[in-house]
XYZ file of C-alpha atoms in Angstrom:
537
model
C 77.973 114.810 81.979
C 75.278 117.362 83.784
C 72.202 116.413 82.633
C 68.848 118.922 82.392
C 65.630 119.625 80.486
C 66.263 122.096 77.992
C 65.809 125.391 79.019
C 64.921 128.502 76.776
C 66.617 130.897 79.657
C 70.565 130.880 79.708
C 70.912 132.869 82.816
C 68.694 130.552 84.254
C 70.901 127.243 83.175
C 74.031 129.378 84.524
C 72.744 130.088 87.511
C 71.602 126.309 88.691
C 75.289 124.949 87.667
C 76.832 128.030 89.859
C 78.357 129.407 87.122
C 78.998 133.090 86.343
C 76.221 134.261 83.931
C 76.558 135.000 80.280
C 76.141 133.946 77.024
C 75.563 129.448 76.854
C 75.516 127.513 74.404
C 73.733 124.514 74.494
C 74.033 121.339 72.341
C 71.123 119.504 72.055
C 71.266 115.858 72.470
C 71.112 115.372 68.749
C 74.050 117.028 67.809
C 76.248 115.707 70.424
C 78.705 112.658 69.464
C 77.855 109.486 70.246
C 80.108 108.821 72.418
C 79.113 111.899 74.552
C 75.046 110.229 74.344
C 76.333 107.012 75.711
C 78.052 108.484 78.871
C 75.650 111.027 79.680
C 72.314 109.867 78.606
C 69.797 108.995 81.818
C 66.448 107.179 81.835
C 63.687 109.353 83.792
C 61.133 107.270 85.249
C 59.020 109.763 83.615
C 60.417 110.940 80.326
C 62.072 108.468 77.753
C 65.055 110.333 77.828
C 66.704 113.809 79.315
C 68.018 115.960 76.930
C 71.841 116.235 77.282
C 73.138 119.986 77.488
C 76.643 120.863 77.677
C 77.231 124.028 78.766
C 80.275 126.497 77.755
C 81.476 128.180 80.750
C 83.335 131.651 79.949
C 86.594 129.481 80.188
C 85.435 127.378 78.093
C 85.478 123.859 79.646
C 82.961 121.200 79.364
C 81.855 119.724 83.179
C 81.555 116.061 83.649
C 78.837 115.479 86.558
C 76.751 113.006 87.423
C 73.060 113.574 87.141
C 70.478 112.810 90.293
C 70.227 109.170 90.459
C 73.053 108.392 88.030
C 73.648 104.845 88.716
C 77.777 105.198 87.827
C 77.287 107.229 91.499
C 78.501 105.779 94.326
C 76.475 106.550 96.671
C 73.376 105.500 94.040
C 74.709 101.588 94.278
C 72.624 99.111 94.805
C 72.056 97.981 98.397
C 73.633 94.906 97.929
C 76.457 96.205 96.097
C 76.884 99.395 98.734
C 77.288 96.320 101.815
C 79.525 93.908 99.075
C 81.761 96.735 99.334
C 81.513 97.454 102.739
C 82.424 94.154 103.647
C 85.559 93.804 101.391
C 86.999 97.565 102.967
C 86.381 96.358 106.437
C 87.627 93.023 105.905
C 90.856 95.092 105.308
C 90.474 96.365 108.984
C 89.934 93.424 110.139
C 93.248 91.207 108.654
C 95.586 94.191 110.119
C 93.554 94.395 113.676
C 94.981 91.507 115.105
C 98.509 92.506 113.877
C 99.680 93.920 117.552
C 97.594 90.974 120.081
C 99.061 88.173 118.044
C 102.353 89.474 118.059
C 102.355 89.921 121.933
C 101.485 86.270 122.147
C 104.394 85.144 120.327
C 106.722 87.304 122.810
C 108.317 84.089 124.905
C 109.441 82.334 121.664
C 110.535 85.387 120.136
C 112.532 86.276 122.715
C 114.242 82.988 123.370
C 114.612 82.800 119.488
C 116.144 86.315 118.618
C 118.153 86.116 121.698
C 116.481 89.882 122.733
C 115.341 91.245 125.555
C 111.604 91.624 127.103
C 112.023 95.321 126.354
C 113.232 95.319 122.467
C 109.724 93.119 122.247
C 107.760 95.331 123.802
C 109.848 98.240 121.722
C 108.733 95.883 118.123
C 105.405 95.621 119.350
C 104.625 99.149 119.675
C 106.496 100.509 116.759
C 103.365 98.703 114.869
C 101.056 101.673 116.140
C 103.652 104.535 115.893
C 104.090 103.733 111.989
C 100.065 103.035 111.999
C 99.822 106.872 113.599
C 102.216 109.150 111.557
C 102.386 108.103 108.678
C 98.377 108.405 107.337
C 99.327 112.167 107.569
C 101.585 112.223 104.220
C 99.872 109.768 102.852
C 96.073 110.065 103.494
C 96.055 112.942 100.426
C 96.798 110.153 97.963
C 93.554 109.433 97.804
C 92.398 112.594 95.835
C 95.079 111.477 92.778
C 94.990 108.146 92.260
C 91.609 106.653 94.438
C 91.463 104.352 97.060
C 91.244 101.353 95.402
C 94.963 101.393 94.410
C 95.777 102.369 97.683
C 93.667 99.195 99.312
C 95.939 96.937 96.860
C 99.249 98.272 97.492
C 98.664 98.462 101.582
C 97.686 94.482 101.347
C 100.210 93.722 98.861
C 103.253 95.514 101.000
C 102.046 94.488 104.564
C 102.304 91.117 103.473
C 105.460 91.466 102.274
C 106.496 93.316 105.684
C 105.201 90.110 107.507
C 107.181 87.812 105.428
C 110.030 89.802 105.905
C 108.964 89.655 110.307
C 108.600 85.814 109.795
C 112.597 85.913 108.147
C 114.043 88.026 110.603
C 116.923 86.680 112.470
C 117.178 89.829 115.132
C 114.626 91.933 116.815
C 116.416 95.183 114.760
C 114.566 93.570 111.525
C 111.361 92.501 113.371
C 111.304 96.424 114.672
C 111.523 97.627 111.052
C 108.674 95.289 109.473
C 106.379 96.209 112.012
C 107.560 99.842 111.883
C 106.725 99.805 108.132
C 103.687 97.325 108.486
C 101.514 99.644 110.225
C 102.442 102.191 107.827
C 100.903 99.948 104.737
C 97.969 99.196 107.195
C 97.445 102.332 108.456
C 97.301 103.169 104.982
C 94.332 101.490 103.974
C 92.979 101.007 107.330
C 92.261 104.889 107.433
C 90.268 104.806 104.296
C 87.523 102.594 104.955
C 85.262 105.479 106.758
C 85.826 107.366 103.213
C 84.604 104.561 101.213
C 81.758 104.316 104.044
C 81.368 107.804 103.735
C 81.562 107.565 99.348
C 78.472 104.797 99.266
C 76.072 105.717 102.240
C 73.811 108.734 103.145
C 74.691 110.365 106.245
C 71.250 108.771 107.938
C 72.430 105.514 106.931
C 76.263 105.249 108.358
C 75.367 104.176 111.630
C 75.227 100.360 111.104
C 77.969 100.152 108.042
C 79.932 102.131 110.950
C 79.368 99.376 113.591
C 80.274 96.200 111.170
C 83.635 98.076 110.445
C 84.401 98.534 114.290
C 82.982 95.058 114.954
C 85.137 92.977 112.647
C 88.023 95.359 114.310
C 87.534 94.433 117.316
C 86.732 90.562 116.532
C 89.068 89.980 114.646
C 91.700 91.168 117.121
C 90.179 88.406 119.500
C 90.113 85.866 117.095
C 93.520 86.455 115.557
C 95.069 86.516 119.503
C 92.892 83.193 119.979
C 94.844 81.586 116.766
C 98.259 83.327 117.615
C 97.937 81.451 121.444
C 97.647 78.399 120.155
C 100.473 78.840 117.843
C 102.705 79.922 119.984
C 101.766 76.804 122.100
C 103.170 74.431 119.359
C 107.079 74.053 119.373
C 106.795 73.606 115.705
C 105.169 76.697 115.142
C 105.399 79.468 117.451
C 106.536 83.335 116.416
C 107.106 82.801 113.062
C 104.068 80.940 111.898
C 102.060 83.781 113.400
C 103.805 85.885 110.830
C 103.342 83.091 108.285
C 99.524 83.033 108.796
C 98.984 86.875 109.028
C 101.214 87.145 105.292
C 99.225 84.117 103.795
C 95.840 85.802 104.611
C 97.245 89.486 103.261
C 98.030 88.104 100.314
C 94.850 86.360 99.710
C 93.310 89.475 100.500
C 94.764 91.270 97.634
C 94.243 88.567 94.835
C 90.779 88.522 95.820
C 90.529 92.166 96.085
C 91.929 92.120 92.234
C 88.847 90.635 90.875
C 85.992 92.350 93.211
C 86.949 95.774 94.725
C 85.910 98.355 92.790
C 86.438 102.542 92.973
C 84.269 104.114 95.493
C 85.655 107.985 94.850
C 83.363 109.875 92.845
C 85.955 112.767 91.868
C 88.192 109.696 90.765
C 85.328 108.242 88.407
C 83.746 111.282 86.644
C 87.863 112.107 86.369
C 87.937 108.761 84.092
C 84.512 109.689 81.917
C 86.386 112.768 81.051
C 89.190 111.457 80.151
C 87.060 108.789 77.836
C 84.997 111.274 76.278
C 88.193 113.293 75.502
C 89.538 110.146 73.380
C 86.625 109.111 71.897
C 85.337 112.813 70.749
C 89.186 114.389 70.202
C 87.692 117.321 72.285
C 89.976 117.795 75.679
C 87.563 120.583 77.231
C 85.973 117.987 79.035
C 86.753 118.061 82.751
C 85.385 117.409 86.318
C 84.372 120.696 88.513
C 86.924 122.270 90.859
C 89.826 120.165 89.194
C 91.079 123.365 88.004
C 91.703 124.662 91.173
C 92.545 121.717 93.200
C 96.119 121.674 94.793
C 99.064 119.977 93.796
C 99.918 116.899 96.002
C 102.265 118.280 97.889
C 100.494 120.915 99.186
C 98.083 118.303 99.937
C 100.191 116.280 101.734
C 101.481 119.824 103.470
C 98.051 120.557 104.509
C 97.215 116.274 105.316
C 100.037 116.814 107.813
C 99.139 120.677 109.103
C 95.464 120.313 109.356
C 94.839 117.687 111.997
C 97.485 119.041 114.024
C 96.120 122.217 113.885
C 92.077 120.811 114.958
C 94.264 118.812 117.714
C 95.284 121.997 119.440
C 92.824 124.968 118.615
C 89.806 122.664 118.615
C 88.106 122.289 122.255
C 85.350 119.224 120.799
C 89.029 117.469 118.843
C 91.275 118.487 122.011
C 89.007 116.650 124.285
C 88.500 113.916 122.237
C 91.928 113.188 121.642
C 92.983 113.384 125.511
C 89.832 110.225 126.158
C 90.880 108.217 122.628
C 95.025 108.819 124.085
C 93.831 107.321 127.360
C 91.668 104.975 126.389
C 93.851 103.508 123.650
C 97.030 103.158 125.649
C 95.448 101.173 128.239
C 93.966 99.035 125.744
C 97.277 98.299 124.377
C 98.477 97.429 128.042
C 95.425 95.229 129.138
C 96.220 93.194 125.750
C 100.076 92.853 126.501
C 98.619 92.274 130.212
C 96.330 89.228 129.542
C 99.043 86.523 128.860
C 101.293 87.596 132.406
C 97.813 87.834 134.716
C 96.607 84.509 133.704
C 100.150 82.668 133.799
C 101.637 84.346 136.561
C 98.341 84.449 138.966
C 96.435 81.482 137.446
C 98.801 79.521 136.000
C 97.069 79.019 132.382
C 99.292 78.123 129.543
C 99.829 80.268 126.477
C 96.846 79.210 124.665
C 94.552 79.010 127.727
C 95.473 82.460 128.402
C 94.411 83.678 124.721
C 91.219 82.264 125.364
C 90.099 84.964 127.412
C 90.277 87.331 124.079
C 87.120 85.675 123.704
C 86.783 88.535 126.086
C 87.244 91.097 123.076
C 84.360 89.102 121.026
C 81.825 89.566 123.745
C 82.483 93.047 124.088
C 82.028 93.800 120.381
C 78.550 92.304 119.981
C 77.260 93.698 123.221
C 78.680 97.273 121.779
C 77.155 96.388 118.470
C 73.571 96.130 120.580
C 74.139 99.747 122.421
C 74.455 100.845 118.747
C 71.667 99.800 117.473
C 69.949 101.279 120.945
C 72.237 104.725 120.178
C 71.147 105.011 116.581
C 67.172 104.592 117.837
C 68.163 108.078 120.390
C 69.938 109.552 117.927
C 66.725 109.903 115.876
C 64.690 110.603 118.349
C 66.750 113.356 119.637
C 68.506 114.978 116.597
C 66.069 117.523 116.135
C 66.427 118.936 119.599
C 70.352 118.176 120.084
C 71.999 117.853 117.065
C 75.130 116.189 116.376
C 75.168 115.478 120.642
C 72.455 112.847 120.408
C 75.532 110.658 119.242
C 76.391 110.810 122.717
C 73.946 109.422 125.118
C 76.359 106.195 124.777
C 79.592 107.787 125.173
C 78.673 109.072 128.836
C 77.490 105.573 129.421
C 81.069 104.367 128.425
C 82.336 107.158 130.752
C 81.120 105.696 133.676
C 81.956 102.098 132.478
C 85.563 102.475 131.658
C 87.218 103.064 135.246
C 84.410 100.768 136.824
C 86.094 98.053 134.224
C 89.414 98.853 135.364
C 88.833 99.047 138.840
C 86.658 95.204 138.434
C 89.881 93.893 136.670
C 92.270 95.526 138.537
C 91.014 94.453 141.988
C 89.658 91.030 141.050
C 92.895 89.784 139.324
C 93.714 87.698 142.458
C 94.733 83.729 143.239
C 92.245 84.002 145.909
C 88.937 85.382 143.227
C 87.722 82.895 140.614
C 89.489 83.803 137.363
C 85.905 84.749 135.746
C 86.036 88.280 137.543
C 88.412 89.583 135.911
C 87.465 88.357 132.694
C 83.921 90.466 133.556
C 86.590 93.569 133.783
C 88.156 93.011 130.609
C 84.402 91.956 128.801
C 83.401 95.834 130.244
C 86.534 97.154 128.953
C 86.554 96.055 125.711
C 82.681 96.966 125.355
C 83.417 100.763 126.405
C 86.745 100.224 123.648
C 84.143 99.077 121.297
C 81.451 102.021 121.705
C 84.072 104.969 121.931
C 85.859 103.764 118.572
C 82.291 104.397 116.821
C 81.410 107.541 118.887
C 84.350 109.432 117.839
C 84.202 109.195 114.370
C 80.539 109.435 113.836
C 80.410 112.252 116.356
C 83.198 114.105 114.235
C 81.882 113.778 110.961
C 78.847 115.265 112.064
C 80.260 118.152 113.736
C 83.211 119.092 110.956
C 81.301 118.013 107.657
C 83.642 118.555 104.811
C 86.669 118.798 106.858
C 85.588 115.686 109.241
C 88.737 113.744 107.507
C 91.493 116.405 109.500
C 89.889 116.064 112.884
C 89.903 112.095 112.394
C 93.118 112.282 111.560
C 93.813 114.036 114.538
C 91.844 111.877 116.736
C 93.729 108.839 114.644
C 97.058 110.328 115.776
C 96.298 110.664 119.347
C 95.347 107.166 119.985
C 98.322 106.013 118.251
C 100.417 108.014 120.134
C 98.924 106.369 123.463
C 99.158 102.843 121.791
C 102.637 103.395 121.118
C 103.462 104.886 124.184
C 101.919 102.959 127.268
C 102.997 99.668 126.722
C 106.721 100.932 126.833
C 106.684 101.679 130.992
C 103.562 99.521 131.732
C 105.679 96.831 132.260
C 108.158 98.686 134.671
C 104.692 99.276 136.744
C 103.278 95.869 136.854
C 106.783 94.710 137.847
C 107.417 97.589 140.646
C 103.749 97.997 141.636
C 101.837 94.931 141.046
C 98.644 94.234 138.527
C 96.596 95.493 140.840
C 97.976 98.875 141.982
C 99.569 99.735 138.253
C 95.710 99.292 136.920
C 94.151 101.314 139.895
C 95.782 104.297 139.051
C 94.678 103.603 134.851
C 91.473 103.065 136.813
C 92.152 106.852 138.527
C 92.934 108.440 135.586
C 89.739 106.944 133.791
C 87.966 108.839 136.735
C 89.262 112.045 136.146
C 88.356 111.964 132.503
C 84.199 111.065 133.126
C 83.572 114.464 132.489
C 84.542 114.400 128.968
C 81.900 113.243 127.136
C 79.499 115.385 129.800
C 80.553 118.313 128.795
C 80.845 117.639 125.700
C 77.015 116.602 125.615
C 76.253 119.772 126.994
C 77.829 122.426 126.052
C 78.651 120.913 122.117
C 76.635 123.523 120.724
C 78.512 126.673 122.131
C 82.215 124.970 121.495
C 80.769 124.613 117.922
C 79.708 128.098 118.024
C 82.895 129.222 119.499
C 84.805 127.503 116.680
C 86.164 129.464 113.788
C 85.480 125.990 111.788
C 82.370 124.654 113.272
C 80.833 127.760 112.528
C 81.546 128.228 109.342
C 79.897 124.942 108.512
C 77.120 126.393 110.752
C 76.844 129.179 108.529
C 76.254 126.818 105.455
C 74.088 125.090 106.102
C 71.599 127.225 108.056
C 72.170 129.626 104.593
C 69.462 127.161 102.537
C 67.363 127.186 104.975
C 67.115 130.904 105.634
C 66.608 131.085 101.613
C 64.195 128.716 101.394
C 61.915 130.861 104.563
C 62.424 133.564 101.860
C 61.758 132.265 98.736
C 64.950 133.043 97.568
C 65.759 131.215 94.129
């Protein structure tokens, strides 16, 4: 419940909870039930208790709010408990990561198995990212009902189930539908863990919790293709053990998650007090702010679905984004599907030699997890001066980088060149992979604000889109061109796109200007600070 020192001046009260003003009536906190003490009652570090004042609104509702350094707040955890969390959400990320590698290195045992071709594989292993890519927009507003706690559960519970039903399949039309609905469930959860990020940290302090949830991404995915290698190298084992393994852990996952996740949406738990104090005083005016006005869910999900595509194409900063993240995520797909042919074909490794060098993926991580670190120190150094554009000094780094790394791997993937040089390549590309996944969604939750989840979800559907779509005629080019000629012209197209972050660096603060959203936000926030110049109240 909103919690204030008594105040003799109604208009006054009315005014600070931005509420029309007219007659209040208080309660003083000796009149109030108990059960409406013991939920809203705080302990100042200066007083011995604030007085409790519930406020009558002309429609008559009673607010439920948390109070400045309520500790049932989220973002008012505990350090320990804000990274306890953090760790179980991205731990979530990181057991659907390696979903897509490890499948690709169960292809030759699938295929012999199923009795499918080289293209319904390839068809199975991209459907994983088109179900992880579309389907966030009808579900992503579930969220606002029902929390994202429930949603965690369900998403582990069902994408284990989707991998025991993989692991059962006896045709590559059942494989395509469990991975088709098992990036769904993922993609479920998996878009959700920058909210809870977002629910328990300051805006100053995202920067590392950011970089773990990338990093376990991205390691993960080397790890799990590591594993999945050696599986595949095993007779006994093979393609469906990899599904075996990847169920087994999901459903671990949600038994622990049971016993020590806990609700991270503050809407979702004032909601609850509400509804407590309701039973336990028999009075049902109380409420949380706004709830009166909020949507049903289907015009959420209308507008979850609408919105991004709308940022996507009216957008410039979102637009440009999307067209690097498409890019850069399709190729990452294809250098991943790549790895196993390169190192069999032109070095003659065996399966789980050749998912060794997703070691490559490891490196890469902690080397982009050390730019952060370097990006956060210019990003608070330069803030003042550039403002949501010091986030990227890195990015035009990574826009250099990226074709250099294609053109190293491309070029050195030879009999004739020690096998290390192209692993350098593919070390470069997955540190530029690494740094661009954090980029983007710091960079657009700076610029949007409030409305930061649409243009992720944008972003989110682009590089889907390219993860889905590249692998499917990659394979006609390495076969018709070569390794080395189909990755010179990725390496081309990464040239052509260096500009991206440039301009973006430069002229971010007139696209925001130009933009009917950005400036709006603009508007709102530079309105304190013009009334606090004045003096205004």
């Amino acid at each position: 419940m909103t919690l204030m020192r008594p105040s003799c001046e109604p208009s006054t009260t009315a005014t600070l909870l931005n509420v029309p003003i007219s007659p209040v009536k208080t309660l003083s906190f000796e009149t109030l039930p108990d059960a409406h003490k013991s939920a809203s009652t705080i302990v100042s570090p200066t007083d011995s208790f604030f007085a409790a004042s519930t406020i009558i609104s002309p429609t008559d509702s009673l607010y439920v709010e948390f109070q400045y350094g309520d500790p049932r707040n989220p973002i008012n955890y505990s350090w320990l408990q804000k990274w306890c969390i953090t760790l179980v959400v991205c731990a979530f990320n990181g057991i659907t990561s390696p979903a897509t590698p490890s499948f690709a290195m169960g292809y030759g045992s699938m295929i012999q198995d199923l009795n499918c071709t080289r293209f319904q594989a390839t068809v199975a292993y991209c459907l994983y990212s088109l179900g992880f890519g579309i389907v966030p927009l009808f579900t992503s507003a579930l969220s606002e009902e029902v929390g994202r706690r429930p949603i965690y559960l369900v998403s582990a519970f069902l994408g284990a189930m989707c991998n025991v039903l993989a692991a059962l399949s006896n045709n590559i039309q059942t494989v395509m539908v469990a991975r088709v609905l098992g990036g769904a469930f993922a993609s479920t959860g998996a878009i959700l863990v920058g909210g809870t990020i977002a629910d328990i940290w300051e805006p100053q302090e995202r920067g590392l919790p950011m970089a773990v949830f990338s990093m376990v991404s991205m390691v993960t995915t080397g790890l799990g293709s590591i594993i999945s290698a050696w599986l595949e190298l095993d007779p006994h084992l093979q393609w469906r053990w990899i599904q075996r393994i990847q169920a087994i852990v999901q459903g671990t996952y949600f038994l622990l998650s049971l016993l020590i996740m806990e609700e991270t949406r503050s809407q979702i738990i004032l909601r609850r007090i509400a509804k407590k104090l309701c039973k336990e005083t028999g009075d049902d005016r109380y409420q949380v702010r706004g709830e009166e006005a909020q949507p049903k869910l289907s015009a959420m999900i209308k507008i979850s679905c609408t919105r991004p595509i709308m940022f996507v194409l009216t957008e410039p900063i979102v637009t440009s984004i999307c067209i690097w993240v498409f890019f850069m995520s399709g190729v990452l797909y294809v250098q991943i599907g790549s790895v196993s042919g390169v190192f069999k074909h032109l070095y003659h490794f065996n399966v789980g030699q050749s998912g060794l060098v997703f070691i490559t993926v490891i490196v890469g991580s902690i080397l982009g997890l050390c730019a952060n670190f370097y990006q956060d120190m210019l990003y608070r150094k330069y803030v003042p001066q550039r403002g949501p554009e010091a986030r990227l000094y890195i990015a035009c780094l990574v826009a250099l980088l990226l074709p250099t790394s294609i053109f190293i791997y491309a070029w050195t993937a030879d009999p004739r060149i020690f096998w290390m040089w192209p692993v350098v390549g593919l070390s470069m590309f997955m540190f530029c992979s690494f740094v661009s996944y954090q980029v983007v969604f710091i960079y657009l939750a700076d610029c949007y604000g409030p409305m930061a989840s649409s243009a992720l979800a944008g972003q989110g559907l682009a590089r889907n889109l390219g993860s889905f779509g590249f692998p499917l005629f990659s394979h006609i080019m390495f076969k018709k061109l070569t390794y080395k000629w189909a990755n010179t012209i990725f390496g081309g197209v990464a040239v052509i796109l260096i500009p991206v972050p440039f301009v973006l660096f430069l002229y971010g603060p007139s696209l925001r200007k130009r933009s009917t959203m950005c400036s709006q936000l603009m508007q709102v926030e530079e309105k304190p600070a013009i009334e606090s110049r004045d003096g205004s109240p």
